[in-house]
Amino acid sequence: MKTFQLSLIGVAATLLVSGWGWANDAAHEAADAVKWKPATLRVALADMPTGDISRGKDLNSQLMCASCHGENGIAPTSNWPNVAGQKTDYTYKMLLDYQSGLRSEDERSKLMTVAVEPMSQQDMADVAAYYASLPAHEARVKASAHADAERLVRKGDPTRLLTPCASCHGVKGQGGKEAAPALAGQSEKAFIRTMMLYKNGARDNDVNKAMAQFAAKLTDEEIRQLAAYYHTR
């Protein structure tokens, strides 16, 4: 496994690209100063271990992930995100972010930090593979019910320099390249909470602050409409 050799001085100056050593103590101390860049993310994902679906299913129960996210990846309450059908690379990246401290925006993230602290990168890859193997939540309605949201998804808004959501997350919300998550079937509450955290600057683990910049241009009503749209994909 390659590792990035991180130190407080090195982080202030540059990232030495030779892997991503999240287990290294210096990396944990400097985590809040380290932000993802396309190159560092590509290295981390390239080094992701091959996931074992069966072992991931066991870990989902053993590590009590299921208590919030469900045995089948569908959260028992709308307060937690659905993980069924989520892309492997996204889940893996999120677990790295929680373990390193890049995700620490609210009480939920602090709970996740405790949950992933003992996990190895292999554990993370196995859990991610299990979630990706599960069918996403489905709750379909007529597309016309979310016409305004669909315009943002497919066309964006050039007047506000808003790119289409589909350019990163896929036309059907299936997710895209470089850990862009699947959004189809997501809990509306979880979606809204995530977007508001990006919008108000509390969450900043996105690559080059792409989501933060996007969310900042949306109205609260547009966020609610997008949440309803993706929940029913």
mmCIF file of C-alpha atoms in Angstrom:
data_model
loop_
_atom_site.group_PDB
_atom_site.id
_atom_site.type_symbol
_atom_site.label_atom_id
_atom_site.label_comp_id
_atom_site.label_asym_id
_atom_site.label_seq_id
_atom_site.Cartn_x
_atom_site.Cartn_y
_atom_site.Cartn_z
ATOM 1 C CA MET A 1 0.000 0.000 0.000
ATOM 2 C CA LYS A 2 1.407 3.359 -0.972
ATOM 3 C CA THR A 3 1.250 6.180 1.562
ATOM 4 C CA PHE A 4 1.318 9.935 1.514
ATOM 5 C CA GLN A 5 3.999 11.045 3.946
ATOM 6 C CA LEU A 6 2.191 13.798 5.799
ATOM 7 C CA SER A 7 3.504 16.151 8.471
ATOM 8 C CA LEU A 8 2.263 19.457 9.810
ATOM 9 C CA ILE A 9 5.074 21.240 7.966
ATOM 10 C CA GLY A 10 4.595 19.206 4.810
ATOM 11 C CA VAL A 11 0.866 19.826 4.719
ATOM 12 C CA ALA A 12 1.432 23.554 4.935
ATOM 13 C CA ALA A 13 3.801 23.385 1.977
ATOM 14 C CA THR A 14 2.629 20.554 -0.272
ATOM 15 C CA LEU A 15 1.283 17.004 -0.512
ATOM 16 C CA LEU A 16 3.937 14.465 -1.413
ATOM 17 C CA VAL A 17 2.064 12.138 -3.743
ATOM 18 C CA SER A 18 3.016 8.535 -2.969
ATOM 19 C CA GLY A 19 -0.189 7.165 -1.405
ATOM 20 C CA TRP A 20 -2.591 8.036 1.442
ATOM 21 C CA GLY A 21 -1.458 6.930 4.922
ATOM 22 C CA TRP A 22 -4.564 7.519 7.022
ATOM 23 C CA ALA A 23 -3.277 5.185 9.704
ATOM 24 C CA ASN A 24 -0.274 7.442 10.257
ATOM 25 C CA ASP A 25 -0.569 9.532 13.448
ATOM 26 C CA ALA A 26 0.784 12.633 11.740
ATOM 27 C CA ALA A 27 -1.952 12.360 9.128
ATOM 28 C CA HIS A 28 -4.608 12.373 11.836
ATOM 29 C CA GLU A 29 -3.086 15.420 13.533
ATOM 30 C CA ALA A 30 -2.983 17.326 10.247
ATOM 31 C CA ALA A 31 -6.308 16.102 8.887
ATOM 32 C CA ASP A 32 -8.147 19.391 9.225
ATOM 33 C CA ALA A 33 -5.475 21.066 7.088
ATOM 34 C CA VAL A 34 -5.656 18.461 4.305
ATOM 35 C CA LYS A 35 -8.289 18.822 1.618
ATOM 36 C CA TRP A 36 -8.957 16.475 -1.259
ATOM 37 C CA LYS A 37 -7.612 17.331 -4.679
ATOM 38 C CA PRO A 38 -8.334 15.315 -7.825
ATOM 39 C CA ALA A 39 -4.841 13.802 -7.802
ATOM 40 C CA THR A 40 -4.905 12.738 -4.136
ATOM 41 C CA LEU A 41 -8.376 11.260 -4.507
ATOM 42 C CA ARG A 42 -7.350 9.245 -7.561
ATOM 43 C CA VAL A 43 -4.400 7.781 -5.653
ATOM 44 C CA ALA A 44 -6.568 6.884 -2.641
ATOM 45 C CA LEU A 45 -9.177 5.189 -4.814
ATOM 46 C CA ALA A 46 -6.542 3.359 -6.852
ATOM 47 C CA ASP A 47 -5.155 1.965 -3.577
ATOM 48 C CA MET A 48 -8.572 0.861 -2.290
ATOM 49 C CA PRO A 49 -8.493 -2.873 -1.491
ATOM 50 C CA THR A 50 -10.789 -5.223 -3.364
ATOM 51 C CA GLY A 51 -13.947 -5.526 -1.303
ATOM 52 C CA ASP A 52 -15.441 -8.777 -0.041
ATOM 53 C CA ILE A 53 -19.256 -8.522 -0.167
ATOM 54 C CA SER A 54 -19.892 -11.403 2.214
ATOM 55 C CA ARG A 55 -17.473 -10.071 4.811
ATOM 56 C CA GLY A 56 -18.949 -6.589 4.355
ATOM 57 C CA LYS A 57 -22.394 -7.957 5.170
ATOM 58 C CA ASP A 58 -21.034 -9.444 8.400
ATOM 59 C CA LEU A 59 -19.273 -6.202 9.314
ATOM 60 C CA ASN A 60 -22.479 -4.251 8.721
ATOM 61 C CA SER A 61 -23.980 -6.179 11.645
ATOM 62 C CA GLN A 62 -20.876 -6.678 13.785
ATOM 63 C CA LEU A 63 -19.901 -2.999 13.746
ATOM 64 C CA MET A 64 -23.541 -1.978 14.292
ATOM 65 C CA CYS A 65 -23.703 -0.054 11.003
ATOM 66 C CA ALA A 66 -27.114 -1.677 10.529
ATOM 67 C CA SER A 67 -28.533 0.057 13.590
ATOM 68 C CA CYS A 68 -28.589 3.328 11.631
ATOM 69 C CA HIS A 69 -28.357 2.258 7.991
ATOM 70 C CA GLY A 70 -30.357 -0.975 8.086
ATOM 71 C CA GLU A 71 -29.497 -4.616 7.442
ATOM 72 C CA ASN A 72 -30.343 -4.106 3.769
ATOM 73 C CA GLY A 73 -28.851 -0.611 3.503
ATOM 74 C CA ILE A 74 -32.215 1.144 3.853
ATOM 75 C CA ALA A 75 -32.195 3.314 6.969
ATOM 76 C CA PRO A 76 -34.969 2.419 9.453
ATOM 77 C CA THR A 77 -35.685 6.149 9.894
ATOM 78 C CA SER A 78 -35.363 9.086 7.509
ATOM 79 C CA ASN A 79 -32.821 10.714 9.812
ATOM 80 C CA TRP A 80 -30.024 8.565 8.421
ATOM 81 C CA PRO A 81 -28.913 8.152 4.810
ATOM 82 C CA ASN A 82 -29.773 5.088 2.791
ATOM 83 C CA VAL A 83 -26.598 3.306 1.683
ATOM 84 C CA ALA A 84 -28.088 0.536 -0.451
ATOM 85 C CA GLY A 85 -26.818 0.837 -4.021
ATOM 86 C CA GLN A 86 -24.252 3.454 -3.068
ATOM 87 C CA LYS A 87 -21.069 3.507 -5.122
ATOM 88 C CA THR A 88 -18.139 1.663 -3.605
ATOM 89 C CA ASP A 89 -15.656 4.492 -4.103
ATOM 90 C CA TYR A 90 -17.948 7.061 -2.467
ATOM 91 C CA THR A 91 -18.575 4.941 0.641
ATOM 92 C CA TYR A 92 -14.877 4.168 0.930
ATOM 93 C CA LYS A 93 -13.964 7.860 0.642
ATOM 94 C CA MET A 94 -16.546 8.837 3.265
ATOM 95 C CA LEU A 95 -15.208 6.282 5.726
ATOM 96 C CA LEU A 96 -11.688 7.593 5.180
ATOM 97 C CA ASP A 97 -12.968 11.121 5.752
ATOM 98 C CA TYR A 98 -14.658 10.204 9.012
ATOM 99 C CA GLN A 99 -11.603 8.320 10.259
ATOM 100 C CA SER A 100 -9.229 11.143 9.388
ATOM 101 C CA GLY A 101 -11.395 13.938 10.771
ATOM 102 C CA LEU A 102 -12.230 15.571 7.432
ATOM 103 C CA ARG A 103 -15.877 14.872 8.244
ATOM 104 C CA SER A 104 -16.639 16.500 11.596
ATOM 105 C CA GLU A 105 -19.424 18.927 10.784
ATOM 106 C CA ASP A 106 -22.104 17.820 13.260
ATOM 107 C CA GLU A 107 -23.022 15.311 15.979
ATOM 108 C CA ARG A 108 -23.784 12.609 13.427
ATOM 109 C CA SER A 109 -20.326 12.893 11.949
ATOM 110 C CA LYS A 110 -18.768 12.655 15.409
ATOM 111 C CA LEU A 111 -20.712 9.438 15.991
ATOM 112 C CA MET A 112 -19.409 8.112 12.683
ATOM 113 C CA THR A 113 -15.845 9.059 13.616
ATOM 114 C CA VAL A 114 -16.113 6.822 16.684
ATOM 115 C CA ALA A 115 -17.696 4.032 14.643
ATOM 116 C CA VAL A 116 -14.976 3.915 11.981
ATOM 117 C CA GLU A 117 -11.989 4.485 14.291
ATOM 118 C CA PRO A 118 -11.145 0.742 14.554
ATOM 119 C CA MET A 119 -11.780 -0.025 10.876
ATOM 120 C CA SER A 120 -8.971 -0.999 8.536
ATOM 121 C CA GLN A 121 -8.975 0.028 4.885
ATOM 122 C CA GLN A 122 -9.933 -3.563 4.050
ATOM 123 C CA ASP A 123 -12.921 -3.301 6.409
ATOM 124 C CA MET A 124 -13.988 -0.095 4.685
ATOM 125 C CA ALA A 125 -13.693 -1.638 1.236
ATOM 126 C CA ASP A 126 -15.690 -4.705 2.324
ATOM 127 C CA VAL A 127 -18.548 -2.658 3.786
ATOM 128 C CA ALA A 128 -18.552 -0.419 0.711
ATOM 129 C CA ALA A 129 -18.741 -3.457 -1.580
ATOM 130 C CA TYR A 130 -21.671 -4.865 0.398
ATOM 131 C CA TYR A 131 -23.671 -1.636 0.170
ATOM 132 C CA ALA A 132 -22.975 -1.351 -3.544
ATOM 133 C CA SER A 133 -24.361 -4.849 -4.066
ATOM 134 C CA LEU A 134 -27.756 -3.959 -2.594
ATOM 135 C CA PRO A 135 -30.715 -2.622 -4.608
ATOM 136 C CA ALA A 136 -31.377 1.067 -3.996
ATOM 137 C CA HIS A 137 -34.567 2.253 -2.358
ATOM 138 C CA GLU A 138 -37.405 2.877 -4.828
ATOM 139 C CA ALA A 139 -40.421 5.170 -4.419
ATOM 140 C CA ARG A 140 -41.499 6.232 -7.876
ATOM 141 C CA VAL A 141 -43.901 9.061 -8.814
ATOM 142 C CA LYS A 142 -44.649 10.870 -12.050
ATOM 143 C CA ALA A 143 -41.677 12.870 -13.319
ATOM 144 C CA SER A 144 -43.939 15.896 -13.852
ATOM 145 C CA ALA A 145 -44.250 16.225 -10.062
ATOM 146 C CA HIS A 146 -40.642 17.382 -9.946
ATOM 147 C CA ALA A 147 -40.331 19.291 -13.211
ATOM 148 C CA ASP A 148 -38.361 22.203 -11.738
ATOM 149 C CA ALA A 149 -35.904 19.875 -10.047
ATOM 150 C CA GLU A 150 -35.521 17.839 -13.211
ATOM 151 C CA ARG A 151 -34.484 20.967 -15.107
ATOM 152 C CA LEU A 152 -31.702 21.534 -12.580
ATOM 153 C CA VAL A 153 -30.678 17.895 -12.828
ATOM 154 C CA ARG A 154 -30.583 17.764 -16.611
ATOM 155 C CA LYS A 155 -29.847 21.343 -17.663
ATOM 156 C CA GLY A 156 -28.607 23.230 -14.615
ATOM 157 C CA ASP A 157 -28.989 27.012 -14.711
ATOM 158 C CA PRO A 158 -26.525 28.881 -16.959
ATOM 159 C CA THR A 159 -27.654 32.240 -15.545
ATOM 160 C CA ARG A 160 -26.208 31.213 -12.165
ATOM 161 C CA LEU A 161 -23.371 29.134 -13.595
ATOM 162 C CA LEU A 162 -24.993 26.005 -12.182
ATOM 163 C CA THR A 163 -23.899 22.870 -14.000
ATOM 164 C CA PRO A 164 -26.452 20.035 -14.348
ATOM 165 C CA CYS A 165 -26.494 17.693 -11.367
ATOM 166 C CA ALA A 166 -26.382 14.856 -13.888
ATOM 167 C CA SER A 167 -22.945 15.910 -15.094
ATOM 168 C CA CYS A 168 -21.502 14.442 -11.880
ATOM 169 C CA HIS A 169 -24.240 12.225 -10.454
ATOM 170 C CA GLY A 170 -25.675 10.705 -13.634
ATOM 171 C CA VAL A 171 -28.967 11.247 -15.411
ATOM 172 C CA LYS A 172 -30.681 8.665 -13.218
ATOM 173 C CA GLY A 173 -28.855 9.631 -10.041
ATOM 174 C CA GLN A 174 -26.676 6.536 -10.321
ATOM 175 C CA GLY A 175 -23.451 8.341 -9.426
ATOM 176 C CA GLY A 176 -20.416 9.210 -11.480
ATOM 177 C CA LYS A 177 -16.651 9.165 -11.615
ATOM 178 C CA GLU A 178 -14.184 9.921 -8.808
ATOM 179 C CA ALA A 179 -16.495 9.135 -5.900
ATOM 180 C CA ALA A 180 -19.466 11.256 -7.049
ATOM 181 C CA PRO A 181 -22.225 9.510 -5.067
ATOM 182 C CA ALA A 182 -25.392 7.852 -6.225
ATOM 183 C CA LEU A 183 -28.393 9.955 -5.171
ATOM 184 C CA ALA A 184 -31.263 7.782 -6.370
ATOM 185 C CA GLY A 185 -33.504 6.616 -3.527
ATOM 186 C CA GLN A 186 -31.826 8.772 -0.915
ATOM 187 C CA SER A 187 -33.687 9.862 2.202
ATOM 188 C CA GLU A 188 -35.115 13.355 1.705
ATOM 189 C CA LYS A 189 -34.069 14.454 5.193
ATOM 190 C CA ALA A 190 -30.535 13.163 4.714
ATOM 191 C CA PHE A 191 -30.276 14.870 1.311
ATOM 192 C CA ILE A 192 -31.537 18.215 2.623
ATOM 193 C CA ARG A 193 -29.270 18.075 5.663
ATOM 194 C CA THR A 194 -26.238 17.324 3.472
ATOM 195 C CA MET A 195 -26.970 20.136 1.039
ATOM 196 C CA MET A 196 -27.572 22.652 3.816
ATOM 197 C CA LEU A 197 -24.271 21.700 5.455
ATOM 198 C CA TYR A 198 -22.531 22.357 2.143
ATOM 199 C CA LYS A 199 -24.481 25.560 1.634
ATOM 200 C CA ASN A 200 -23.594 27.058 5.017
ATOM 201 C CA GLY A 201 -19.965 25.963 4.811
ATOM 202 C CA ALA A 202 -20.067 23.464 7.672
ATOM 203 C CA ARG A 203 -19.108 20.535 5.453
ATOM 204 C CA ASP A 204 -16.009 20.861 3.289
ATOM 205 C CA ASN A 205 -14.712 17.382 2.439
ATOM 206 C CA ASP A 206 -15.689 17.735 -1.238
ATOM 207 C CA VAL A 207 -12.978 17.908 -3.896
ATOM 208 C CA ASN A 208 -12.083 21.534 -4.676
ATOM 209 C CA LYS A 209 -15.260 22.619 -2.802
ATOM 210 C CA ALA A 210 -17.314 21.748 -5.876
ATOM 211 C CA MET A 211 -20.465 20.818 -3.934
ATOM 212 C CA ALA A 212 -20.137 23.768 -1.579
ATOM 213 C CA GLN A 213 -20.027 26.168 -4.514
ATOM 214 C CA PHE A 214 -23.009 24.469 -6.156
ATOM 215 C CA ALA A 215 -25.153 24.348 -3.013
ATOM 216 C CA ALA A 216 -24.445 27.986 -2.171
ATOM 217 C CA LYS A 217 -26.300 29.065 -5.322
ATOM 218 C CA LEU A 218 -29.438 27.039 -4.616
ATOM 219 C CA THR A 219 -32.478 28.302 -2.742
ATOM 220 C CA ASP A 220 -33.780 26.282 0.202
ATOM 221 C CA GLU A 221 -36.849 25.439 -1.873
ATOM 222 C CA GLU A 222 -34.719 24.124 -4.734
ATOM 223 C CA ILE A 223 -32.866 21.898 -2.285
ATOM 224 C CA ARG A 224 -36.177 20.514 -1.019
ATOM 225 C CA GLN A 225 -37.333 19.883 -4.587
ATOM 226 C CA LEU A 226 -34.111 18.101 -5.492
ATOM 227 C CA ALA A 227 -34.411 15.976 -2.354
ATOM 228 C CA ALA A 228 -37.903 14.869 -3.355
ATOM 229 C CA TYR A 229 -36.794 14.277 -6.957
ATOM 230 C CA TYR A 230 -33.885 12.015 -6.090
ATOM 231 C CA HIS A 231 -35.848 10.158 -3.412
ATOM 232 C CA THR A 232 -38.215 8.954 -6.128
ATOM 233 C CA ARG A 233 -35.681 8.018 -8.816
#
